[in-house]
mmCIF file of C-alpha atoms in Angstrom:
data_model
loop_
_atom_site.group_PDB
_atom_site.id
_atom_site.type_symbol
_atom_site.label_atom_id
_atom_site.label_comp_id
_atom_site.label_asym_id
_atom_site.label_seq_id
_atom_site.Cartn_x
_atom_site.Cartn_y
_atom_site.Cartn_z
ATOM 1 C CA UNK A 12 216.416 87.839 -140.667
ATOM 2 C CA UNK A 13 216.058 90.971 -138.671
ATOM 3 C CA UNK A 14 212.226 92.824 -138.251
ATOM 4 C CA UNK A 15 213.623 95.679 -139.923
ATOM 5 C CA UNK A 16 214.756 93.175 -143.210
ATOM 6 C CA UNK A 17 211.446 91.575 -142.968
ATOM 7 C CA UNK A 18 209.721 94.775 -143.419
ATOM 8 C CA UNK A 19 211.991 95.809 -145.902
ATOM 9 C CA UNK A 20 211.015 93.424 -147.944
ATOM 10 C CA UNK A 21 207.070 93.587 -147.761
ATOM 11 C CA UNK A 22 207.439 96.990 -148.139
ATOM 12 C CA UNK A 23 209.176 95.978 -151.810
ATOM 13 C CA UNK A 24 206.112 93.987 -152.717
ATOM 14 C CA UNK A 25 203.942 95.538 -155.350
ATOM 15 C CA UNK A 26 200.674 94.738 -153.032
ATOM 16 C CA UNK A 27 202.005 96.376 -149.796
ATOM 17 C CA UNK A 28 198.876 97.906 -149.137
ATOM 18 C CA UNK A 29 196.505 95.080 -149.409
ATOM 19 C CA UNK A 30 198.273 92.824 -147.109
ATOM 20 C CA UNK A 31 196.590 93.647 -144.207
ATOM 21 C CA UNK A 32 192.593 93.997 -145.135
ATOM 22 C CA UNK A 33 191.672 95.715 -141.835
ATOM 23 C CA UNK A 34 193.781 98.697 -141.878
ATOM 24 C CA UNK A 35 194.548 101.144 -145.029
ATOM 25 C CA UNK A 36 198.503 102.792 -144.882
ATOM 26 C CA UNK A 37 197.769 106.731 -144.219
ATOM 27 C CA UNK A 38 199.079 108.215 -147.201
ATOM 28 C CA UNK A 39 202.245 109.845 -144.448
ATOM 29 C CA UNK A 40 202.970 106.169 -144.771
ATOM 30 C CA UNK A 41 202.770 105.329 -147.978
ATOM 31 C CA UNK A 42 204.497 108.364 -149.434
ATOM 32 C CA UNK A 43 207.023 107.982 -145.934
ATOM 33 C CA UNK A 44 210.482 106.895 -145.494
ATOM 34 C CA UNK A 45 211.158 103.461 -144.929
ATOM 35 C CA UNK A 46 211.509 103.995 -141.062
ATOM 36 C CA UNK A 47 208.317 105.382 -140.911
ATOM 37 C CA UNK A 48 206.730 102.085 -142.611
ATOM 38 C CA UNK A 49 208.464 100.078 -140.187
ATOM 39 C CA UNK A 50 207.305 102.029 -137.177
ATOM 40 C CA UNK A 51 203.904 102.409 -138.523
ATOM 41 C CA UNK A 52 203.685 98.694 -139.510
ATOM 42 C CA UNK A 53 205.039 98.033 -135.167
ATOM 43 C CA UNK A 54 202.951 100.937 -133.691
ATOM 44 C CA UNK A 55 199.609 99.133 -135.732
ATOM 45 C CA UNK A 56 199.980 95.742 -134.384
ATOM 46 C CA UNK A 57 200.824 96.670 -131.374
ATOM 47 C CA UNK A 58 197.729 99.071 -131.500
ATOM 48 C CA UNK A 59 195.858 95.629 -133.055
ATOM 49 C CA UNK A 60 197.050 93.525 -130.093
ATOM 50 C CA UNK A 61 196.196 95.780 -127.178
ATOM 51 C CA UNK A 62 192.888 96.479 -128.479
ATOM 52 C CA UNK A 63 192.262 92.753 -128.698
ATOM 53 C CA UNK A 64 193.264 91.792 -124.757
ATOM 54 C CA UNK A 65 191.307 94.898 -123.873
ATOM 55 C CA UNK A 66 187.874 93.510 -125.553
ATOM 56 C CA UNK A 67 188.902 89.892 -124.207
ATOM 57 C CA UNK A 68 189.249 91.302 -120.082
ATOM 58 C CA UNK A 69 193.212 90.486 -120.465
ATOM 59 C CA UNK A 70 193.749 94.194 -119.389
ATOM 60 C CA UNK A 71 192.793 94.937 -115.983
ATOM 61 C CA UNK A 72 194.384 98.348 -115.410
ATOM 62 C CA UNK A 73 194.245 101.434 -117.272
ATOM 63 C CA UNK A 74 197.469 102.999 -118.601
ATOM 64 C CA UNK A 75 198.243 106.501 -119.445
ATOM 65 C CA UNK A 76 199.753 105.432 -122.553
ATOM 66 C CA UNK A 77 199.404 102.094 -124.157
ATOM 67 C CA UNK A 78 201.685 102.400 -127.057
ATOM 68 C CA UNK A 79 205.081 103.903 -126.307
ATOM 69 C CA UNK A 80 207.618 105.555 -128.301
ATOM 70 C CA UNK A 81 210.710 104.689 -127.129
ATOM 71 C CA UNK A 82 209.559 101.129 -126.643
ATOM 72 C CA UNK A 83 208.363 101.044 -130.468
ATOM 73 C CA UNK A 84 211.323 102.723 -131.714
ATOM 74 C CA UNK A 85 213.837 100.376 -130.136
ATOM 75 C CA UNK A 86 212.024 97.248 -130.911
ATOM 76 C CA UNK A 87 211.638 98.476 -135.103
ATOM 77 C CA UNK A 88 215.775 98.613 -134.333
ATOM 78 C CA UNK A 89 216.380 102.066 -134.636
ATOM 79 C CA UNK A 90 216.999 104.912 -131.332
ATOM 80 C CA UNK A 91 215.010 105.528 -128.839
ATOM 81 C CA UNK A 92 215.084 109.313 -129.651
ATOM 82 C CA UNK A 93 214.270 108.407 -133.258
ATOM 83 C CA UNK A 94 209.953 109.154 -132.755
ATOM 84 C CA UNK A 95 209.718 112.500 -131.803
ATOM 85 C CA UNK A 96 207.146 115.584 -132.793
ATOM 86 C CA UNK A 97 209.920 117.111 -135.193
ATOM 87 C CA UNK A 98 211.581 113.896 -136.855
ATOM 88 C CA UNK A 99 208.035 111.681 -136.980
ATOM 89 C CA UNK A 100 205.315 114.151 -136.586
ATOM 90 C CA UNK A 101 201.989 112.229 -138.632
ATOM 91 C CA UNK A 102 203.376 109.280 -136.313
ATOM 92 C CA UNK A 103 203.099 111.136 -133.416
ATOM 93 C CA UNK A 104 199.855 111.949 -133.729
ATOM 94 C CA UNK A 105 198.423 108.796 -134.888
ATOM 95 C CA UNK A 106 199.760 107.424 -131.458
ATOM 96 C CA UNK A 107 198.255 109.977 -129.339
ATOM 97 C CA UNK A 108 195.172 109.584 -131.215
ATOM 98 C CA UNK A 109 194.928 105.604 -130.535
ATOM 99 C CA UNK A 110 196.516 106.080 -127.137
ATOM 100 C CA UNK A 111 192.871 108.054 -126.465
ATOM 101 C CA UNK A 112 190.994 105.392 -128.268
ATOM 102 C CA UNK A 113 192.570 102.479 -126.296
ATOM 103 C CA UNK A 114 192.077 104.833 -122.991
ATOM 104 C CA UNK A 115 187.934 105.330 -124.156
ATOM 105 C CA UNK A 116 187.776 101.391 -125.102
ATOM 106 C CA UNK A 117 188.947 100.060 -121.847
ATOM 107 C CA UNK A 118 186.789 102.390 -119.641
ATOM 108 C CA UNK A 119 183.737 101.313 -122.199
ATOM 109 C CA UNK A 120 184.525 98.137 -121.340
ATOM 110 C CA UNK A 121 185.355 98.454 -117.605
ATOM 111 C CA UNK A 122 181.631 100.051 -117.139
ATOM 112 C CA UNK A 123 179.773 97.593 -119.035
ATOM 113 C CA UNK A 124 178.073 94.973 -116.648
ATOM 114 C CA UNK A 125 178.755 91.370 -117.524
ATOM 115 C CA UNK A 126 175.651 89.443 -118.218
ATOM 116 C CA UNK A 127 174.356 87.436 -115.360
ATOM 117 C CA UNK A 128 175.221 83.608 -116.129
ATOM 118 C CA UNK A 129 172.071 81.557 -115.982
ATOM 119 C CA UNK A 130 173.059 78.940 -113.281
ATOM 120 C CA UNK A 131 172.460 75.192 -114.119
ATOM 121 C CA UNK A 132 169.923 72.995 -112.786
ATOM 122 C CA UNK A 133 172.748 70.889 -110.517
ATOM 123 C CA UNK A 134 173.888 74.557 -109.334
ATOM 124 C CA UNK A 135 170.054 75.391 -108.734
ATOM 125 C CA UNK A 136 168.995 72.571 -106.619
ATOM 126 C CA UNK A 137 172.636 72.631 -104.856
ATOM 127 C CA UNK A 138 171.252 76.090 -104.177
ATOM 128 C CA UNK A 139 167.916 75.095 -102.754
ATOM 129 C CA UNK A 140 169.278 71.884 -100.640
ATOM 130 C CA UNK A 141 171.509 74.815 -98.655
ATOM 131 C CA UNK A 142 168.321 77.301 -98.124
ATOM 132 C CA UNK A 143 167.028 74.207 -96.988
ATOM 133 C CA UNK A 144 169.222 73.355 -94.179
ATOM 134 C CA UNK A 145 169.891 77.064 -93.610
ATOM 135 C CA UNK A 146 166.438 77.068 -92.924
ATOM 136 C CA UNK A 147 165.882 74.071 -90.448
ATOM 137 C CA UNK A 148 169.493 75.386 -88.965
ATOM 138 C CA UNK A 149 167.853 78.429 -87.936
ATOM 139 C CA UNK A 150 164.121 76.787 -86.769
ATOM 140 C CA UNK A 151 166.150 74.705 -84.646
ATOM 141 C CA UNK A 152 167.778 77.085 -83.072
ATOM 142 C CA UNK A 153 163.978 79.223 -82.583
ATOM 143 C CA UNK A 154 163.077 76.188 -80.988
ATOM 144 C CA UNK A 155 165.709 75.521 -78.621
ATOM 145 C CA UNK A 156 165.692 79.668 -77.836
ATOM 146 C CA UNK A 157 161.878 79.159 -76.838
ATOM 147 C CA UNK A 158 162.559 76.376 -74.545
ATOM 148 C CA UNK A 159 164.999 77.370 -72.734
ATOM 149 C CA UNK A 160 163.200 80.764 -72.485
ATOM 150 C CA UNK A 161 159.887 78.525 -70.956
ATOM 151 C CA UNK A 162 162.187 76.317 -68.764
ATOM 152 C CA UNK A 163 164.627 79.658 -67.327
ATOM 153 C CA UNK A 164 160.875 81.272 -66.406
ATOM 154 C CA UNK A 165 159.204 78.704 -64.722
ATOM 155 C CA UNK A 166 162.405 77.421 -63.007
ATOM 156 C CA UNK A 167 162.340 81.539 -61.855
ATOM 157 C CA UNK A 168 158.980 81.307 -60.916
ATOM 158 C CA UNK A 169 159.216 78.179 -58.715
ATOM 159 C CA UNK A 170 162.214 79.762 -57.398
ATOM 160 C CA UNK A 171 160.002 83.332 -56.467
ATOM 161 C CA UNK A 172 157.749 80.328 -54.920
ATOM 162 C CA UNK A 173 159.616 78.318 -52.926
ATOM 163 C CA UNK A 174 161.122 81.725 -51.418
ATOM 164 C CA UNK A 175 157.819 82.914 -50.449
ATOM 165 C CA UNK A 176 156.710 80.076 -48.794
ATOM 166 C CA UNK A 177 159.734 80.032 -47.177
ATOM 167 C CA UNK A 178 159.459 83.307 -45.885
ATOM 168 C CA UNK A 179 155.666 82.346 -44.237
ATOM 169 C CA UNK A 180 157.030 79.302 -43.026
ATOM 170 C CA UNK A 181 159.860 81.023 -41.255
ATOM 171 C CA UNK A 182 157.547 83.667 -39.831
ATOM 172 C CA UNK A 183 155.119 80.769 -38.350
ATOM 173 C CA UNK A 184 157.877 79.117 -36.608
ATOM 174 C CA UNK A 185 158.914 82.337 -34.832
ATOM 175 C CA UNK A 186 155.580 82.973 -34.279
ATOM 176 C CA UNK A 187 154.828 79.589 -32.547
ATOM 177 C CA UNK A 188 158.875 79.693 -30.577
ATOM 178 C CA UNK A 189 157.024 83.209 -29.439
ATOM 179 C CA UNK A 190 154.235 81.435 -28.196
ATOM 180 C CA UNK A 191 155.819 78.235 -26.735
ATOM 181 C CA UNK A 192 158.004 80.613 -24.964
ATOM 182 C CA UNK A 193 155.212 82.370 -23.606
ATOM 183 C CA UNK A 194 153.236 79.280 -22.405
ATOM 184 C CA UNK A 195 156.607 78.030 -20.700
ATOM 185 C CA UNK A 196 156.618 80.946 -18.881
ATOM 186 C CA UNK A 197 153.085 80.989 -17.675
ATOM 187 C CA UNK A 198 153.445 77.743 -16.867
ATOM 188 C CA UNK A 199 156.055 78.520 -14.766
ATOM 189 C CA UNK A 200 154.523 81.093 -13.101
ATOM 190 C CA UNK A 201 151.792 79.213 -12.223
ATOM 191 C CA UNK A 202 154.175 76.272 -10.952
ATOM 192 C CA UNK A 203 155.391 79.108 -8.670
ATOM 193 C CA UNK A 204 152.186 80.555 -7.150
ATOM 194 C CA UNK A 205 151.015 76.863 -6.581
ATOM 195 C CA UNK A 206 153.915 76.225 -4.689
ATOM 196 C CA UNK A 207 153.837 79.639 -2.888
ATOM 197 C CA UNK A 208 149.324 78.596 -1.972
ATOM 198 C CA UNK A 209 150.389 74.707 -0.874
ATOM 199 C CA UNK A 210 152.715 76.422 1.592
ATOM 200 C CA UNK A 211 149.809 78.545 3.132
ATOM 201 C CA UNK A 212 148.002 75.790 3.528
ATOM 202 C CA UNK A 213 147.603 73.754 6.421
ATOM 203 C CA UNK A 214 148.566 69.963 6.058
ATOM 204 C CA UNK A 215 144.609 68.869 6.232
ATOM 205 C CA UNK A 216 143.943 71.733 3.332
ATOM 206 C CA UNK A 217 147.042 70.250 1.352
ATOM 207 C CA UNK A 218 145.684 66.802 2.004
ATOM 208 C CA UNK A 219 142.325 67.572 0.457
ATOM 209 C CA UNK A 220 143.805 69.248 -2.558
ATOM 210 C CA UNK A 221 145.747 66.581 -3.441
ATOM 211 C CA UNK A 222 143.293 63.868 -2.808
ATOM 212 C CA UNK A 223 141.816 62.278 -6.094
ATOM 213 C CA UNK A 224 138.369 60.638 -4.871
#
């Protein structure tokens, strides 16, 4: 059986109108054709449908328009063309009007904050044994930073004082080459002006210079 003979056929019932509890037939429906209660009775639960994922997060993007003519019209079996200001006008209206109210509903429910979830006691101490090693992670890492900040220093300032000591050591060696130099040479100058006197000298003089009583 077609949806257009099943409709048919409610629509013969003598309690057409209290079928469905939530919604009450406009009276364009009631007194309408038989077309117009089968599009009426697919634009509503369509309309009832939509609504429903909306409020249940199913629908994550807004739409322009949620219910759409040519959609209903060819799935109630009839053409495309068929709902259309001059041939279905009440209709028309009804589904601009709950095209707005689906539109309002789903930004309502797109700016409403969800309720913080209150986390369970395995999540919470989960929570706290990470903070924990986050924690001694990061001390560990202070500590290393400060020793190898102490060690870098004093290895810089043994460093600054080998190079000074260095420096003095290097300036008392030259200082003492200066003066060995300078005693060589005075030594040899002396070697020279003894050697120039013993010549002078007679052989007796030499004699008694070099005797050692």
């Amino acid at each position: 059986m077609s949806v257009r003979e099943k409709l048919r056929k409610k629509d013969a019932t003598s309690n057409e109108q209290k079928s469905d509890p939530i919604k009450m037939d406009p009276r364009w429906v009631a007194e309408g054709t038989s077309a117009t209660k089968i599009l009426f009775k697919i634009s509503y639960d369509q309309y009832k449908k939509i609504k429903s994922d909306i409020e249940d997060g199913k629908i994550t993007q807004s739409k322009n328009q949620w219910l759409i003519r040519s959609k209903i019209a060819t799935e109630a079996g009839y053409d495309r063309s068929l709902i259309n200001s001059r041939r279905q006008p009440e209709l028309c209206s009804w589904l601009d009007i709950k095209n707005e109210e689906l539109t309002d509903l789903f930004e309502t429910r797109r700016q409403k904050k969800p309720t913080a979830r209150q986390k369970s006691k395995r999540e919470l101490e989960k929570q706290i044994t990470n903070l924990r090693k986050e924690y001694e992670t990061l001390l560990e890492s202070d500590r290393r930073h400060i020793v190898e900040s102490y060690f870098n220093s004093n290895v810089l300032d043994d460093r600054d004082s080998l190079r000074i000591k260095n420096q003095k050591l290097k300036i008392e060696n030259d200082e003492l080459f200066d003066k060995n130099a300078r005693l060589q040479k005075l030594a040899q100058q002396n070697e020279d002006r003894i050697e120039k006197l013993m010549q002078i000298l007679t052989a007796e003089q030499r004699a008694l210079l070099l005797w050692d009583p």
